[in-house]
XYZ file of C-alpha atoms in Angstrom:
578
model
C 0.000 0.000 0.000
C 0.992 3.270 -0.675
C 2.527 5.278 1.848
C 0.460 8.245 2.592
C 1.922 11.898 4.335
C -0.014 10.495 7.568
C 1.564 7.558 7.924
C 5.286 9.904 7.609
C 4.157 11.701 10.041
C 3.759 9.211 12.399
C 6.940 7.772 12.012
C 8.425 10.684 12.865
C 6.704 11.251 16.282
C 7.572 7.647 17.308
C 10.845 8.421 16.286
C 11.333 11.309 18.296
C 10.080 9.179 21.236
C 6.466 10.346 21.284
C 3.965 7.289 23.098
C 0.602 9.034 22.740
C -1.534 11.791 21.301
C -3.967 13.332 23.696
C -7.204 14.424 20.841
C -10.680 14.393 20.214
C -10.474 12.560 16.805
C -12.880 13.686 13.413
C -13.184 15.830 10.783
C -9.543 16.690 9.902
C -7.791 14.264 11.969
C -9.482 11.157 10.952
C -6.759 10.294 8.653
C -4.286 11.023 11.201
C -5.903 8.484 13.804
C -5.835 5.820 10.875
C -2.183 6.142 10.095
C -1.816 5.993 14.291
C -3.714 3.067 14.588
C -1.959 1.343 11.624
C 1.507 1.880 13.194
C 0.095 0.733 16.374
C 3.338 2.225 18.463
C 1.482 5.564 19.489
C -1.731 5.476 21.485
C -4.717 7.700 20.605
C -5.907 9.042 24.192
C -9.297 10.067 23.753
C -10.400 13.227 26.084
C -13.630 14.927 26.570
C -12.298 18.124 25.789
C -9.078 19.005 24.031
C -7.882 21.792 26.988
C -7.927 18.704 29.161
C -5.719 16.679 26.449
C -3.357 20.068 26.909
C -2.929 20.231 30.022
C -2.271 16.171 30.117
C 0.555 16.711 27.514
C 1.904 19.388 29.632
C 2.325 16.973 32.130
C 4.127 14.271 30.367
C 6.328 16.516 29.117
C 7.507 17.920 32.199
C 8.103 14.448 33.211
C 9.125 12.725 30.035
C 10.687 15.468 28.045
C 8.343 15.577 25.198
C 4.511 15.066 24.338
C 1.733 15.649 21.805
C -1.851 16.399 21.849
C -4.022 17.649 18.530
C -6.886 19.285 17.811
C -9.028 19.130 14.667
C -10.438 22.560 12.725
C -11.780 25.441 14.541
C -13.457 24.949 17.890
C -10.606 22.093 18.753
C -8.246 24.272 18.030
C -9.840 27.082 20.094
C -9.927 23.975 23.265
C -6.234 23.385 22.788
C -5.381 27.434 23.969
C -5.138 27.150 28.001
C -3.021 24.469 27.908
C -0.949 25.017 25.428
C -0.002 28.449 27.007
C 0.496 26.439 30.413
C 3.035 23.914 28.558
C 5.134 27.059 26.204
C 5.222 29.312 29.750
C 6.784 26.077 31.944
C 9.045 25.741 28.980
C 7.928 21.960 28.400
C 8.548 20.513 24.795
C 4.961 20.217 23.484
C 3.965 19.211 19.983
C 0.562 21.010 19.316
C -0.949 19.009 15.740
C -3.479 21.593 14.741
C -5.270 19.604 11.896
C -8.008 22.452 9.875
C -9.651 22.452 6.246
C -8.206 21.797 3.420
C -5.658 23.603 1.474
C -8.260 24.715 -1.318
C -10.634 26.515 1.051
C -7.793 28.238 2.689
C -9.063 32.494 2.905
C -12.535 31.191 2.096
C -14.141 31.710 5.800
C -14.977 27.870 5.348
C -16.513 26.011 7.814
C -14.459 25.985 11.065
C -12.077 27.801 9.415
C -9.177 29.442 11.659
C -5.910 31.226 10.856
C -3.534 29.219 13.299
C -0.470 31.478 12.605
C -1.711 33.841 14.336
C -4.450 31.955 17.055
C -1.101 30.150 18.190
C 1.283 33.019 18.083
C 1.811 34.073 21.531
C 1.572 30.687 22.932
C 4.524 28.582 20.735
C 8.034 29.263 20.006
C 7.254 27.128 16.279
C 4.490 27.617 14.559
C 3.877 26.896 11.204
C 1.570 24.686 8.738
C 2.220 22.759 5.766
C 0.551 22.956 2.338
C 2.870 20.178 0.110
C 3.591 16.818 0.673
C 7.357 17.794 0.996
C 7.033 20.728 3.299
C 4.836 18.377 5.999
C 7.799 15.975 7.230
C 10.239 19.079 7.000
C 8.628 21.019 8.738
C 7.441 18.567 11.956
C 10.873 17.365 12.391
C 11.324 21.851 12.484
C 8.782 21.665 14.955
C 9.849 19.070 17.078
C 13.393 20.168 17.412
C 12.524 23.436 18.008
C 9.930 22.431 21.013
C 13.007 20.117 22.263
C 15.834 22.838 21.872
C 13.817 26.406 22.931
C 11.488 24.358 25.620
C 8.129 25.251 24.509
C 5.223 24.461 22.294
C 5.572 23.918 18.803
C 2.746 24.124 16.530
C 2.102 21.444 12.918
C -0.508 23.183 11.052
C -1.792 20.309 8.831
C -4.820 20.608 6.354
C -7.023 17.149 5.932
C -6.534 17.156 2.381
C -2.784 16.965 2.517
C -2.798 14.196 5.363
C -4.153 11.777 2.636
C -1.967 12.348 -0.376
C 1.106 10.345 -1.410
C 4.204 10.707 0.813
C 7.543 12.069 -1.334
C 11.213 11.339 -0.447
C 12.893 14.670 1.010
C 16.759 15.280 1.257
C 16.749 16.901 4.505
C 17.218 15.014 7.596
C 13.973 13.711 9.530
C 15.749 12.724 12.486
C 15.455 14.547 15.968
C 18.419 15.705 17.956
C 18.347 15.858 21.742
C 21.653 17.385 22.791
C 22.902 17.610 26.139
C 25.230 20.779 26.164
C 28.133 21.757 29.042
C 26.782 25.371 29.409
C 28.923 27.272 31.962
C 30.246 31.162 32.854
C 33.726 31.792 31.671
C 36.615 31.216 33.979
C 36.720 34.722 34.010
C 33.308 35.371 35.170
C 33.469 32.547 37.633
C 36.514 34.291 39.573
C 34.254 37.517 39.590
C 31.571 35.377 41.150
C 33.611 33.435 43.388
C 35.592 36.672 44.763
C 31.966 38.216 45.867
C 30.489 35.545 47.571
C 33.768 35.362 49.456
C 33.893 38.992 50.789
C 30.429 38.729 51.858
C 29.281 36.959 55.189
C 25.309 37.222 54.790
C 24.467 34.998 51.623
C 21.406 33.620 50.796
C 20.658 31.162 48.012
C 17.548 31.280 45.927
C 16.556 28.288 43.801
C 14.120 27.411 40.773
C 13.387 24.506 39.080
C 16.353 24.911 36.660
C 18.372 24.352 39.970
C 17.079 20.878 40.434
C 19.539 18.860 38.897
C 22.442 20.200 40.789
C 20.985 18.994 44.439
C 24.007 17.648 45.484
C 26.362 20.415 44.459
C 23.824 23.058 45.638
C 24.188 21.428 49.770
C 28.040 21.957 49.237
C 27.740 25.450 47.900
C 25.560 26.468 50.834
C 27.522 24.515 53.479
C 30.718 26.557 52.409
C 28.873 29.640 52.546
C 26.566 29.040 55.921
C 23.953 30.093 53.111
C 19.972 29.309 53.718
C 18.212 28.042 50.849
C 14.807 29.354 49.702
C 13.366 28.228 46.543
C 10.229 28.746 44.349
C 7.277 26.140 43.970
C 8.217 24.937 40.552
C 11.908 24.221 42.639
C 10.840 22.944 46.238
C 10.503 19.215 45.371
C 13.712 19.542 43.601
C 15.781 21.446 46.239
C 13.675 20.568 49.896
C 14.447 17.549 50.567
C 18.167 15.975 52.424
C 18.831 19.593 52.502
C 19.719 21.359 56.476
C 19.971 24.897 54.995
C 16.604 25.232 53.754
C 14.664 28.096 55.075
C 11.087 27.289 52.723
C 9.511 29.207 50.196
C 8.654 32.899 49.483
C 6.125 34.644 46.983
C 2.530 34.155 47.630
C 2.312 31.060 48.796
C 5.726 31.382 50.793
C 6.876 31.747 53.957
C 8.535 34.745 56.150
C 11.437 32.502 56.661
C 12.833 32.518 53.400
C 11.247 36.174 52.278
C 13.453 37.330 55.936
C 16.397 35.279 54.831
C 16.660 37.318 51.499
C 16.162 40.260 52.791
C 18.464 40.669 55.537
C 21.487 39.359 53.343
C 24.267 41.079 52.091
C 24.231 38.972 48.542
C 21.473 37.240 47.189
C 22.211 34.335 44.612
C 19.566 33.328 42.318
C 19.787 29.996 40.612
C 17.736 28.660 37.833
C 14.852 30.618 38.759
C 12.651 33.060 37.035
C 10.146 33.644 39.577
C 7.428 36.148 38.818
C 7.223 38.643 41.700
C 9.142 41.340 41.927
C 7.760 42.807 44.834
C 9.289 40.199 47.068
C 12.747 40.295 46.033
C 14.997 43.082 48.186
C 15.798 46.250 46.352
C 18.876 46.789 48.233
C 21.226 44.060 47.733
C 23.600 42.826 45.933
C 21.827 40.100 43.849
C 23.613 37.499 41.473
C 21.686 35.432 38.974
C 22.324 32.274 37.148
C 20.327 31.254 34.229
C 20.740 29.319 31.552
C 18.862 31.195 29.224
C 20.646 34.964 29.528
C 17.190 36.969 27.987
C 15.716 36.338 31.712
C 18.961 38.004 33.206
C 17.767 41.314 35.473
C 13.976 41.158 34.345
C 12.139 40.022 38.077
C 15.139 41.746 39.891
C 17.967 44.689 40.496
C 20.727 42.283 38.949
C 24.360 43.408 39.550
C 25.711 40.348 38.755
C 24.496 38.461 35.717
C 25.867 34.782 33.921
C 24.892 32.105 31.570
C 24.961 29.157 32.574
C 23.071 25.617 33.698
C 23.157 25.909 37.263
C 24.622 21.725 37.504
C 27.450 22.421 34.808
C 28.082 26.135 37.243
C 28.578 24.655 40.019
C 30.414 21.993 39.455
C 33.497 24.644 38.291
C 32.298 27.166 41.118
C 32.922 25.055 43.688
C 36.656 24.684 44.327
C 36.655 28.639 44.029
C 34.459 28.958 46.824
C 36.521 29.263 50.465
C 34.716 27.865 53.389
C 33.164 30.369 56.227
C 33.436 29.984 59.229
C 31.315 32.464 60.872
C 27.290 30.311 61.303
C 25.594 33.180 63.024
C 23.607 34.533 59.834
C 22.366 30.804 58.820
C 21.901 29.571 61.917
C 19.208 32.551 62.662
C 17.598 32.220 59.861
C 17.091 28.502 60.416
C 15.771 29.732 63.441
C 13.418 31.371 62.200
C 12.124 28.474 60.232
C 12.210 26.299 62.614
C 9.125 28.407 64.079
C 7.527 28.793 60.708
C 7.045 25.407 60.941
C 5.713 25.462 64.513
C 2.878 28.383 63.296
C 2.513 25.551 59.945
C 1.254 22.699 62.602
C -1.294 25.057 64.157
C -3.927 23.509 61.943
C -2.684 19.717 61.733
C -3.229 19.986 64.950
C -6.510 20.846 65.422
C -8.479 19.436 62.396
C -11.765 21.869 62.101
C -15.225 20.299 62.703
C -18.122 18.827 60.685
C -18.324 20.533 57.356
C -15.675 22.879 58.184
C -12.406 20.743 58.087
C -9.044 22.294 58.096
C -7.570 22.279 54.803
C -3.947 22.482 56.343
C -5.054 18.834 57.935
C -6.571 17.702 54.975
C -2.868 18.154 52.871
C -0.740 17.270 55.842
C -2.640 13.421 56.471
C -2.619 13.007 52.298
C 1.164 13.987 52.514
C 2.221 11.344 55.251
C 0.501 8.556 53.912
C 1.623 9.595 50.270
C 4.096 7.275 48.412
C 7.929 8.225 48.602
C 7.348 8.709 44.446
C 3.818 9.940 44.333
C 3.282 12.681 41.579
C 1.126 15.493 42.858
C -0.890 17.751 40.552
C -2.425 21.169 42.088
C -5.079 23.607 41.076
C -4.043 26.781 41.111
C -5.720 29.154 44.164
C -5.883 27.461 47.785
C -4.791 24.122 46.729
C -1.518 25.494 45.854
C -1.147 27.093 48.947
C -1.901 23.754 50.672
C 0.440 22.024 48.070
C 3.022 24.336 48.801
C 3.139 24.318 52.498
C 2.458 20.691 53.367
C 3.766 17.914 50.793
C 7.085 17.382 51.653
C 9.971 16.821 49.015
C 11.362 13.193 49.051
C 13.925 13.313 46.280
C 11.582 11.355 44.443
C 8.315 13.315 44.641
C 7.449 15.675 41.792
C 4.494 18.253 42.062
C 2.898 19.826 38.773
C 0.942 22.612 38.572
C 0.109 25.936 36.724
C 2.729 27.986 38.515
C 3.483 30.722 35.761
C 0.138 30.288 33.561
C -2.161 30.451 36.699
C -4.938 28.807 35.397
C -7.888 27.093 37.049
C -8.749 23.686 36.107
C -5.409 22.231 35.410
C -4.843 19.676 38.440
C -7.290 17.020 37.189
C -6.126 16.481 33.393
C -2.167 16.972 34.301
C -3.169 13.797 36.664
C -4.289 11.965 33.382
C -0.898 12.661 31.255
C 0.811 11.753 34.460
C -0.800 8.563 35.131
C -0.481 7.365 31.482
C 3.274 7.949 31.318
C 4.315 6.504 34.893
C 1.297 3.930 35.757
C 3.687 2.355 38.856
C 3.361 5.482 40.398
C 0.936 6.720 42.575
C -0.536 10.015 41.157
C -2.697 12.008 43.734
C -4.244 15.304 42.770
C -5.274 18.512 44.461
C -8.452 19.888 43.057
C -10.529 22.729 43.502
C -14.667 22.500 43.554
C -14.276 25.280 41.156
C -11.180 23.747 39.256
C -12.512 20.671 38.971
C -16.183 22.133 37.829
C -14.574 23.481 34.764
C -13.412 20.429 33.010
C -15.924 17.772 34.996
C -16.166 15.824 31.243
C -12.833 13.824 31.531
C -13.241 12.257 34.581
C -14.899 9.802 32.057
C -11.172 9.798 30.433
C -9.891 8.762 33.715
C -12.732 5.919 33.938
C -12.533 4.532 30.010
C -8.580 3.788 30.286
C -9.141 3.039 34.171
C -6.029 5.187 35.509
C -5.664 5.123 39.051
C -5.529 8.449 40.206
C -6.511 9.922 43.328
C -8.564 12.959 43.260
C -8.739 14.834 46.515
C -11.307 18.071 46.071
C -10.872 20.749 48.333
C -14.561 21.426 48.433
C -14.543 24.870 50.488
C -18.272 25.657 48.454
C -16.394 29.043 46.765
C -13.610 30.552 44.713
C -11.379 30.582 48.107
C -8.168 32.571 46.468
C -10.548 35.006 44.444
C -12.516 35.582 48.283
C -9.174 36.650 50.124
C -7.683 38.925 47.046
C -11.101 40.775 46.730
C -11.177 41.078 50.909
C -7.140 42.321 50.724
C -8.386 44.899 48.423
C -10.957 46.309 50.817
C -13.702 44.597 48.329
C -16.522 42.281 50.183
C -16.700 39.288 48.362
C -19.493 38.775 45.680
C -20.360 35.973 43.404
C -17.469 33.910 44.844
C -19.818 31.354 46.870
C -20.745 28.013 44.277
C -23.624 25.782 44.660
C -21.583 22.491 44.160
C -23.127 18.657 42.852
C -21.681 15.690 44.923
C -18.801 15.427 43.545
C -18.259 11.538 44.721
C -22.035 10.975 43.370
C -20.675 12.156 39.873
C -17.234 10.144 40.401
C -19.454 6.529 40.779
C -22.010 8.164 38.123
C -18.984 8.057 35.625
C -17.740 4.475 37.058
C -15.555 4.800 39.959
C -15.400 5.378 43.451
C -16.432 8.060 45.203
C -15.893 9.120 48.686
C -17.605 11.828 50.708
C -15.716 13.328 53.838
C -17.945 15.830 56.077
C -16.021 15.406 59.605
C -11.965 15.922 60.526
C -12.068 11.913 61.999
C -13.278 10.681 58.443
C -9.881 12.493 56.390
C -7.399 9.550 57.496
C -9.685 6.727 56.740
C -10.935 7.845 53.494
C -7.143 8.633 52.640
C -6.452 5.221 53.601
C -9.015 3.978 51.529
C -8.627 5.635 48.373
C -4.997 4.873 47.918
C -5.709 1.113 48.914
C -8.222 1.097 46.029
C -7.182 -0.255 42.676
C -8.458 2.031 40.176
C -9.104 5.876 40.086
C -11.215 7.299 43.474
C -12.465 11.067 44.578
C -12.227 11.613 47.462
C -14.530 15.230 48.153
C -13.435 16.603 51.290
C -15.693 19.523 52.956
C -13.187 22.330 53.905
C -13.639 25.646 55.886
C -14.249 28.438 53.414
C -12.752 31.177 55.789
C -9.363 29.420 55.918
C -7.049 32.047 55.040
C -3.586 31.361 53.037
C -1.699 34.190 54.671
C 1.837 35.458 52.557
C 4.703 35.507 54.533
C 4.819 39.508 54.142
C 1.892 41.638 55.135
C 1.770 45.019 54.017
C -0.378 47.561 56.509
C -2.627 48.006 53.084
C -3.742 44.543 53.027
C -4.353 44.943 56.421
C -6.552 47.525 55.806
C -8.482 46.218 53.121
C -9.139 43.438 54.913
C -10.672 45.774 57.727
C -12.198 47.555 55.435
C -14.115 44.671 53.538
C -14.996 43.165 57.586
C -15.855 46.514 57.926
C -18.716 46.898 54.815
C -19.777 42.927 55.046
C -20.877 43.924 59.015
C -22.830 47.146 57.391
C -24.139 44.793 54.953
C -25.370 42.586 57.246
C -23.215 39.853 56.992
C -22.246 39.474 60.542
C -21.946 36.190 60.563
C -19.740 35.221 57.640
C -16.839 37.857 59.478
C -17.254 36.514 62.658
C -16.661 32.982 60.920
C -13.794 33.916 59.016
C -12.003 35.860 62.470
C -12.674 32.112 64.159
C -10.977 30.196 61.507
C -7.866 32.211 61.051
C -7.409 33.362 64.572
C -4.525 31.065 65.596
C -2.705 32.410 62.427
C -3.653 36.107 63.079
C -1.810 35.690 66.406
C 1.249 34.219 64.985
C 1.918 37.766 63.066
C 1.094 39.884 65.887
């Protein structure tokens, strides 16, 4: 039989190590999902919603390296948006197929008709689509290597009519090429590095995700300084754990240990990081930064000191420069410090909540000690991030996924899916929102047709919890953040698993127990406290006072009871800042 351009296609992606396509098949794609199921060596995932098969591929990838979904004209390419912006801003290697009408009624406003140059644009760094048989295996081994080598989304446009016709021979290579690059400062700029963290007795050492890889390295370096060690979310499982200078988090989930470590340095080193939030870094101190890609040099910070570099391959030189201190007084403070961060953090393990209004803090912290030693956790973004952040504890094995840069809702669930199909001996537990996991409700048939075993804990606090608190900081009573939720675990056995309901703080162990002794996917909806408050680990005397101020006009308002609830729940917290 003739070779068709589908069936190239598909030999490239296996080629270049893809294992499945996350899609809603028809129209435009059909012929793709023949040649697919011809080759047999790629499976066809079939989601209820192409944003869902996004996010899932945004998941692999972060875990495997590379992934795929598609979506067919129009409307599935519309779907494919949110997560494709979640996978090109974590700088994952996504391949995006965006099948659409064929090449005749191209400028026609056919049916379903959409100009994908420009709908993907600002969410790929490739993004093209191919017209002639020998442009379409050019150009997806362009895209593939470009996803692999810039770490981002690329985008295959490829009309239905040319998926069909006759394969040609091309001269150009179709192979992909996964290089593994020494990428370090000069010598030079080393000794300029080295020679200021040696004059200076206050360091502290910031850490992304890009510093994950140099773990061991990174415990030297801060032992020779008598440096604490903060880090972002996207970093802590990479950095946390078998590590005795880390001082937590900082940002808006953080923690004042590691926003007062970095402040009362004298040098700040930032390493593989590119966190968002400029307002928590100190303006006035010296602050080095590491990156490996130098166009995110100086832009979240006042840089003085800026190199090149993957942090591993950096340190690795850096370290016999660095002389060892001597003087502990700076760390051992700050560790201080943490040390009763953590004490305020148990406040609410402690004491659980009551019937309908259990402790979220709890809720994480009994999921996080009965949790494998390689679970995969997957958060929404709002409160369950905050949870995620503060109570799952790094392992050196653990890896958390999430929408930390994108920010979007709805992403916890799906990313669960793409993890589950790519490590199926691990246990994959996810963090969900009521109104994260309202939003994309469909696929938790996906998770029941190829019978993944995930664990889906919702955090079921009946509102928009994070939306609440930033309209009450702003001196704004809430509105139109309250939800009328479905049982959740009715809907979970309506679409073929279990379902668990927890409404008291004595029932969270036991149905923890249970759902990770199940075989087979289980949610497990948990009924939190509403008014639980995710505090940041700097408050500002205006947040303060729109909090007062939105007390203030609820009270007026009449809604004496909801402040009076929400001064209860956080009280023990409120009394930790005072």
């Amino acid at each position: 039989m003739e070779k068709k351009v589908a069936d190239q296609l598909v030999e490239i992606l296996v080629d270049a190590g893809i294992k499945r396509i996350y899609a809603v098949t028809g129209d435009s794609l059909n012929e793709l999902n023949r040649a697919i199921k011809k080759n047999g060596k790629i499976q066809w995932i079939h989601v209820r919603n192409e944003e869902a098969g996004a996010f899932a591929a945004a998941a692999e990838a972060e875990l495997e390296g590379i992934a795929c979904c598609a979506g067919s004209s129009g409307p599935g390419h519309v779907h494919l948006i949110n997560g494709l912006y979640e996978a090109n801003r974590a700088n994952v290697p996504v391949i995006a197929i965006a099948s659409t009408c064929g090449t005749r009624e191209f400028g026609t406003d056919y049916f379903q008709e959409t100009n994908i140059t420009k709908l993907f644009d600002d969410c790929s760094v490739y993004n093209q689509i191919a017209t002639l048989p020998e442009q379409a295996p050019r150009m997806l081994q362009r895209a593939i290597q470009n996803a692999i080598s810039k770490k981002g989304v690329a985008v295959f446009g490829l009309p239905g009519d040319l998926e069909s016709k006759p394969a040609e021979d091309i001269l150009s290579s179709l192979k992909v090429y996964q290089n593994e690059p020494i990428l370090r400062p000069s010598d030079k700029e080393l000794q300029e590095l080295a020679d200021v963290l040696n004059e200076h007795d206050k360091v502290t050492i910031y850490c992304g995700i890009g510093a994950s890889k140099a773990h061991k390295d990174l415990v030297k370096l801060a032992g020779k300084l008598k440096a604490p060690v903060g880090y972002s979310f996207r970093g802590k499982m990479g950095i946390q754990y078998d590590n005795p200078y880390e001082v937590g988090m900082t940002g808006l989930l953080g923690l004042p240990s590691a926003f007062q470590s970095m402040h009362e340095a004298d040098v700040v080193l930032l390493l593989g990081t590119d966190f968002p939030y400029a307002n928590f870094m100190p303006s006035n101190k010296k602050i080095i930064q590491i990156d490996e890609r130098a166009d995110r040099l100086g832009r979240r910070a006042k840089v003085d000191m800026g190199f090149c570099g993957k942090i591993e391959d950096t340190l690795s030189v850096l370290l016999p420069l660095i002389e060892e201190k001597q003087d502990d007084s700076f760390l051992k403070k700050q560790l201080k410090k943490y040390d009763k961060v953590k004490e305020d953090l148990d406040v609410y393990v402690k004491d659980p909540g009551k019937e309908n209004l259990i402790h979220p803090e709890y809720v994480a912290s009994v999921i996080n000690n009965l949790a494998a030693k390689d679970a995969i956790f997957t958060v929404d973004t709002g409160m369950c991030c905050v949870w995620g952040a503060r109570y799952i504890h790094a392992t050196g094995e653990r890896k958390m996924l999430g929408s930390f840069s994108h920010g979007t809702m709805a992403n916890a669930m799906p990313m669960s899916i793409g993890a589950s199909l790519s490590h199926p001996d691990r246990q994959i537990i996810a963090f969900c929102g009521d109104g994260g996991i309202s939003m994309l409700l469909g696929d938790l048939a996906t998770i029941y047709q190829y019978k993944l075993p995930v664990k889906l804990f919702v955090f079921n606090n009946r509102s928009l919890g994070m939306v609440k608190l930033e309209m009450e900081v702003d001196g704004i009573p809430d509105n139109e953040t309250d939800m009328v939720n479905p049982d959740f675990a009715m809907i979970a056995m309506a679409m073929g698993f279990k379902g668990i309901n927890v409404n008291k703080p004595e029932e969270v162990e036991g149905a923890v127990k249970e759902a990770f002794s199940t075989e087979g996917p289980v949610l497990v909806n948990v009924m939190t406290d509403p008014n639980s408050l995710a505090l940041p680990p700097k408050i500002e005397w205006s947040q303060i006072k729109g909090m007062t101020t939105s007390m203030t006009k609820m009270m007026l308002g009449g809604n004496i009871k909801e402040v009076v609830d929400t001064i209860q729940s956080n009280i023990k917290h409120i009394k930790s800042l005072i």
